[in-house]
Amino acid sequence: MARRILVLNPNVTEAITATMVEEARRVASADTEIVAATARFGTLYVENRVEAAIAGHAVLDALAEHSPGCDAAVVSAFGDPGLFAAKEMLEIPVIGISEAAFLTAYTLGRRYAIVCLTPRLGVWYRECAEEHGLAGRLVAVRPLDVPPSDITAAKEQTGRKLVEACHEVIDRHGAEVVIMGGGPIAGLASTVAQEIPVPVLDGVSCAVRLAEAMVDLAPRPASRGSFARPPAKPSQGLSPSLTAWVERSDGHG
């Protein structure tokens, strides 16, 4: 079944988009087309609540522009900025890479942990699990003590330390599944999987495969409840694409 899946980077760094899209295309089915998009505005990478709020707007802006013609969309920043608004906005499945990793972890074990790049990311990721209602099995969030000096080289600079952190959460906290959290390290989990004695997950991989499944399941869009598309209303100061969506001048009711 042919599918077009939008992989949207909520930060402005094209090199991080390329890293995530490479992993997305590696795991996607042969008949899935991965469409890449990068936020039009925002920060170098998303690390805290302020930047996540900015990224949420950037996600909606980019979805308004790039989602037409796609069968599903992936919000490709661990922490899922703007995800619930995006689900309310679009009538196609929208998957967050944290959401997908958490759900997959739940199927593989009863105790999961997250390893990540910085302490601020660790706070945000724990809050994200709580927001999804999936923190009940989260036994540890282990950020690195020394973050990468170049976020676009995070895999090269911190890969070995992240592997050590995986072993730490297994040994100290009894983690039965480990998630490597963060778009800049997309793809690392698959390269080190044989070094870690429990399943290790990558959010981008999980999200792309879940998005494919959702497209194939073809759930009907919500017409009632909080995720039904909200009615049109006047707006001011938004981008042309987002204005068209909010005001329904895009030709769609």
CSV table of C-alpha atoms in Angstrom, one decimal:
chain,number,residue,atom,x,y,z
A,1,MET,CA,0.0,0.0,0.0
A,2,ALA,CA,1.5,3.3,-1.1
A,3,ARG,CA,1.8,5.9,1.7
A,4,ARG,CA,3.1,9.5,1.9
A,5,ILE,CA,4.3,10.3,5.5
A,6,LEU,CA,5.4,13.8,6.4
A,7,VAL,CA,8.4,13.9,8.8
A,8,LEU,CA,8.4,17.3,10.4
A,9,ASN,CA,11.4,18.7,12.3
A,10,PRO,CA,10.1,21.3,14.8
A,11,ASN,CA,13.5,23.0,15.1
A,12,VAL,CA,15.2,25.0,12.4
A,13,THR,CA,18.4,22.9,11.9
A,14,GLU,CA,18.4,21.2,8.5
A,15,ALA,CA,21.2,18.9,9.5
A,16,ILE,CA,19.0,17.4,12.3
A,17,THR,CA,16.2,17.0,9.8
A,18,ALA,CA,18.5,15.1,7.5
A,19,THR,CA,19.5,12.8,10.4
A,20,MET,CA,15.9,12.0,11.3
A,21,VAL,CA,14.8,11.6,7.7
A,22,GLU,CA,17.7,9.2,7.0
A,23,GLU,CA,16.5,7.0,9.9
A,24,ALA,CA,12.8,7.4,8.7
A,25,ARG,CA,13.7,6.2,5.2
A,26,ARG,CA,15.8,3.3,6.6
A,27,VAL,CA,12.9,1.8,8.5
A,28,ALA,CA,10.0,2.8,6.1
A,29,SER,CA,8.4,0.2,3.9
A,30,ALA,CA,9.4,0.1,0.3
A,31,ASP,CA,6.1,1.6,-0.8
A,32,THR,CA,6.2,4.5,1.7
A,33,GLU,CA,7.4,7.9,0.6
A,34,ILE,CA,9.0,10.0,3.4
A,35,VAL,CA,8.4,13.8,2.9
A,36,ALA,CA,10.8,16.0,4.9
A,37,ALA,CA,10.0,19.4,6.3
A,38,THR,CA,11.8,21.7,8.7
A,39,ALA,CA,10.2,24.4,10.9
A,40,ARG,CA,10.2,27.8,9.3
A,41,PHE,CA,11.0,29.6,12.6
A,42,GLY,CA,12.2,28.6,16.1
A,43,THR,CA,15.4,27.5,17.8
A,44,LEU,CA,18.5,25.5,16.9
A,45,TYR,CA,17.0,22.6,18.8
A,46,VAL,CA,14.1,22.2,21.3
A,47,GLU,CA,15.2,21.7,24.9
A,48,ASN,CA,12.8,23.3,27.4
A,49,ARG,CA,9.2,24.5,27.9
A,50,VAL,CA,9.7,27.9,26.3
A,51,GLU,CA,11.3,26.5,23.2
A,52,ALA,CA,8.6,23.8,23.1
A,53,ALA,CA,5.9,26.4,23.1
A,54,ILE,CA,7.5,28.2,20.2
A,55,ALA,CA,8.0,24.8,18.4
A,56,GLY,CA,4.3,24.0,18.9
A,57,HIS,CA,3.4,27.1,16.8
A,58,ALA,CA,6.0,26.2,14.2
A,59,VAL,CA,4.6,22.6,14.0
A,60,LEU,CA,1.1,23.9,13.2
A,61,ASP,CA,2.5,26.4,10.7
A,62,ALA,CA,4.5,23.7,8.9
A,63,LEU,CA,1.6,21.2,8.9
A,64,ALA,CA,-0.7,23.8,7.3
A,65,GLU,CA,1.8,24.2,4.5
A,66,HIS,CA,3.2,20.7,4.0
A,67,SER,CA,0.5,18.2,5.1
A,68,PRO,CA,-1.8,18.4,2.1
A,69,GLY,CA,-1.3,15.3,0.0
A,70,CYS,CA,0.2,13.3,2.9
A,71,ASP,CA,-1.5,10.3,4.5
A,72,ALA,CA,0.1,10.8,8.0
A,73,ALA,CA,2.5,13.1,9.7
A,74,VAL,CA,5.2,12.6,12.3
A,75,VAL,CA,6.1,15.4,14.8
A,76,SER,CA,9.8,14.6,14.9
A,77,ALA,CA,11.1,16.1,18.1
A,78,PHE,CA,11.3,14.1,21.3
A,79,GLY,CA,8.9,15.8,23.7
A,80,ASP,CA,6.2,16.1,21.0
A,81,PRO,CA,5.7,19.9,20.8
A,82,GLY,CA,2.3,20.8,19.6
A,83,LEU,CA,1.2,17.2,19.1
A,84,PHE,CA,-2.3,17.3,20.6
A,85,ALA,CA,-3.1,20.5,18.7
A,86,ALA,CA,-1.8,18.9,15.5
A,87,LYS,CA,-4.1,15.9,16.1
A,88,GLU,CA,-7.0,18.3,16.4
A,89,MET,CA,-5.9,20.2,13.4
A,90,LEU,CA,-5.5,17.4,10.8
A,91,GLU,CA,-7.8,14.7,9.6
A,92,ILE,CA,-4.9,12.4,9.0
A,93,PRO,CA,-3.0,10.5,11.7
A,94,VAL,CA,-0.4,12.6,13.5
A,95,ILE,CA,2.2,10.7,15.6
A,96,GLY,CA,4.8,12.1,18.0
A,97,ILE,CA,8.2,10.4,18.2
A,98,SER,CA,7.9,10.3,22.1
A,99,GLU,CA,4.4,9.0,21.9
A,100,ALA,CA,5.4,6.2,19.6
A,101,ALA,CA,8.5,5.2,21.6
A,102,PHE,CA,6.5,5.2,24.9
A,103,LEU,CA,3.7,3.1,23.4
A,104,THR,CA,6.2,0.7,21.9
A,105,ALA,CA,8.0,0.4,25.2
A,106,TYR,CA,4.8,-0.5,26.9
A,107,THR,CA,4.5,-3.5,24.5
A,108,LEU,CA,8.0,-4.8,25.2
A,109,GLY,CA,8.3,-4.6,29.0
A,110,ARG,CA,6.9,-3.2,32.3
A,111,ARG,CA,9.8,-0.9,33.2
A,112,TYR,CA,11.2,1.5,30.7
A,113,ALA,CA,13.8,4.3,30.9
A,114,ILE,CA,14.9,7.2,28.7
A,115,VAL,CA,18.5,8.3,28.1
A,116,CYS,CA,19.0,11.7,26.6
A,117,LEU,CA,21.5,14.5,26.0
A,118,THR,CA,20.9,17.2,28.6
A,119,PRO,CA,19.2,17.7,32.0
A,120,ARG,CA,16.6,20.1,30.7
A,121,LEU,CA,15.6,17.6,28.0
A,122,GLY,CA,15.3,15.0,30.8
A,123,VAL,CA,12.7,17.2,32.6
A,124,TRP,CA,10.8,17.9,29.5
A,125,TYR,CA,10.7,14.2,28.5
A,126,ARG,CA,9.4,13.1,31.9
A,127,GLU,CA,6.7,15.7,31.6
A,128,CYS,CA,5.9,14.5,28.1
A,129,ALA,CA,5.4,10.9,29.3
A,130,GLU,CA,3.1,12.2,32.1
A,131,GLU,CA,1.1,14.3,29.6
A,132,HIS,CA,0.6,11.2,27.4
A,133,GLY,CA,-0.5,9.2,30.5
A,134,LEU,CA,2.4,6.8,29.9
A,135,ALA,CA,4.7,7.6,32.8
A,136,GLY,CA,3.4,4.7,35.0
A,137,ARG,CA,6.2,2.4,33.8
A,138,LEU,CA,8.9,5.0,33.4
A,139,VAL,CA,11.5,4.1,36.0
A,140,ALA,CA,14.3,6.5,35.1
A,141,VAL,CA,15.3,9.4,32.9
A,142,ARG,CA,19.1,9.6,32.6
A,143,PRO,CA,20.5,12.7,30.9
A,144,LEU,CA,24.2,13.0,30.1
A,145,ASP,CA,26.3,15.0,32.6
A,146,VAL,CA,28.2,16.7,29.7
A,147,PRO,CA,26.0,17.6,26.7
A,148,PRO,CA,27.4,17.6,23.2
A,149,SER,CA,29.1,20.8,22.1
A,150,ASP,CA,27.7,20.5,18.6
A,151,ILE,CA,24.1,19.3,18.5
A,152,THR,CA,24.5,18.3,14.9
A,153,ALA,CA,27.3,15.9,15.9
A,154,ALA,CA,25.6,14.5,18.9
A,155,LYS,CA,25.8,10.9,17.8
A,156,GLU,CA,29.5,11.1,17.2
A,157,GLN,CA,30.3,13.1,20.4
A,158,THR,CA,28.1,11.2,22.8
A,159,GLY,CA,27.3,7.8,21.4
A,160,ARG,CA,29.5,5.9,23.8
A,161,LYS,CA,28.3,7.8,26.8
A,162,LEU,CA,24.7,7.1,25.8
A,163,VAL,CA,25.5,3.4,25.6
A,164,GLU,CA,27.0,3.6,29.1
A,165,ALA,CA,23.8,5.4,30.3
A,166,CYS,CA,21.7,2.6,28.9
A,167,HIS,CA,23.6,0.1,31.0
A,168,GLU,CA,23.3,2.3,34.0
A,169,VAL,CA,19.5,2.5,33.9
A,170,ILE,CA,19.3,-1.3,33.3
A,171,ASP,CA,21.6,-2.1,36.3
A,172,ARG,CA,20.4,0.6,38.7
A,173,HIS,CA,16.7,0.9,37.9
A,174,GLY,CA,15.9,-2.5,36.4
A,175,ALA,CA,14.8,-1.0,33.0
A,176,GLU,CA,13.5,-3.7,30.7
A,177,VAL,CA,13.3,-1.3,27.7
A,178,VAL,CA,15.5,1.7,27.0
A,179,ILE,CA,14.5,4.7,24.8
A,180,MET,CA,17.2,6.9,23.3
A,181,GLY,CA,15.5,10.2,23.4
A,182,GLY,CA,16.2,13.0,20.9
A,183,GLY,CA,16.0,13.7,17.2
A,184,PRO,CA,19.7,14.5,16.8
A,185,ILE,CA,20.6,10.9,17.8
A,186,ALA,CA,18.1,9.3,15.5
A,187,GLY,CA,19.5,6.0,14.2
A,188,LEU,CA,21.9,5.4,17.1
A,189,ALA,CA,19.7,2.8,18.7
A,190,SER,CA,19.9,0.5,15.7
A,191,THR,CA,23.7,0.7,15.5
A,192,VAL,CA,24.3,-0.2,19.2
A,193,ALA,CA,21.4,-2.5,19.8
A,194,GLN,CA,23.6,-5.6,20.1
A,195,GLU,CA,25.6,-4.0,22.9
A,196,ILE,CA,22.6,-3.5,25.1
A,197,PRO,CA,20.9,-6.5,26.8
A,198,VAL,CA,17.3,-5.2,26.5
A,199,PRO,CA,15.3,-3.7,23.6
A,200,VAL,CA,16.6,-0.2,22.8
A,201,LEU,CA,14.2,2.1,20.9
A,202,ASP,CA,14.5,5.1,18.6
A,203,GLY,CA,11.5,7.4,18.5
A,204,VAL,CA,11.7,8.2,14.8
A,205,SER,CA,11.7,4.5,13.8
A,206,CYS,CA,8.8,3.8,16.1
A,207,ALA,CA,6.8,6.7,14.8
A,208,VAL,CA,7.3,5.9,11.1
A,209,ARG,CA,6.2,2.3,11.6
A,210,LEU,CA,3.2,3.3,13.8
A,211,ALA,CA,2.2,6.0,11.2
A,212,GLU,CA,2.3,3.3,8.5
A,213,ALA,CA,0.1,1.1,10.6
A,214,MET,CA,-2.4,3.9,11.2
A,215,VAL,CA,-2.6,4.7,7.5
A,216,ASP,CA,-3.3,1.1,6.8
A,217,LEU,CA,-6.0,0.9,9.5
A,218,ALA,CA,-7.6,4.0,8.0
A,219,PRO,CA,-9.5,5.2,11.1
A,220,ARG,CA,-12.2,7.7,10.3
A,221,PRO,CA,-11.5,11.3,11.4
A,222,ALA,CA,-13.3,12.5,14.5
A,223,SER,CA,-16.4,14.5,13.9
A,224,ARG,CA,-17.3,14.8,17.6
A,225,GLY,CA,-15.3,15.4,20.7
A,226,SER,CA,-12.2,17.5,21.4
A,227,PHE,CA,-10.3,16.2,18.4
A,228,ALA,CA,-12.9,17.1,15.9
A,229,ARG,CA,-11.8,19.9,13.6
A,230,PRO,CA,-12.7,23.2,15.2
A,231,PRO,CA,-14.9,25.8,13.4
A,232,ALA,CA,-13.4,28.6,11.4
A,233,LYS,CA,-12.8,32.0,12.9
A,234,PRO,CA,-11.0,35.2,12.0
A,235,SER,CA,-7.3,35.5,12.7
A,236,GLN,CA,-4.5,38.0,12.5
A,237,GLY,CA,-0.7,37.8,12.1
A,238,LEU,CA,-0.4,34.2,11.1
A,239,SER,CA,1.4,32.8,8.0
A,240,PRO,CA,-0.7,32.5,4.8
A,241,SER,CA,-0.9,28.8,5.1
A,242,LEU,CA,-2.0,28.8,8.8
A,243,THR,CA,-4.4,31.7,8.1
A,244,ALA,CA,-6.0,29.7,5.3
A,245,TRP,CA,-6.5,26.8,7.7
A,246,VAL,CA,-7.9,28.8,10.6
A,247,GLU,CA,-10.2,30.8,8.4
A,248,ARG,CA,-11.1,27.9,6.1
A,249,SER,CA,-10.0,29.8,3.0
A,250,ASP,CA,-8.1,26.7,2.0
A,251,GLY,CA,-11.2,25.3,0.4
A,252,HIS,CA,-11.8,22.6,3.1
A,253,GLY,CA,-14.7,22.8,5.5
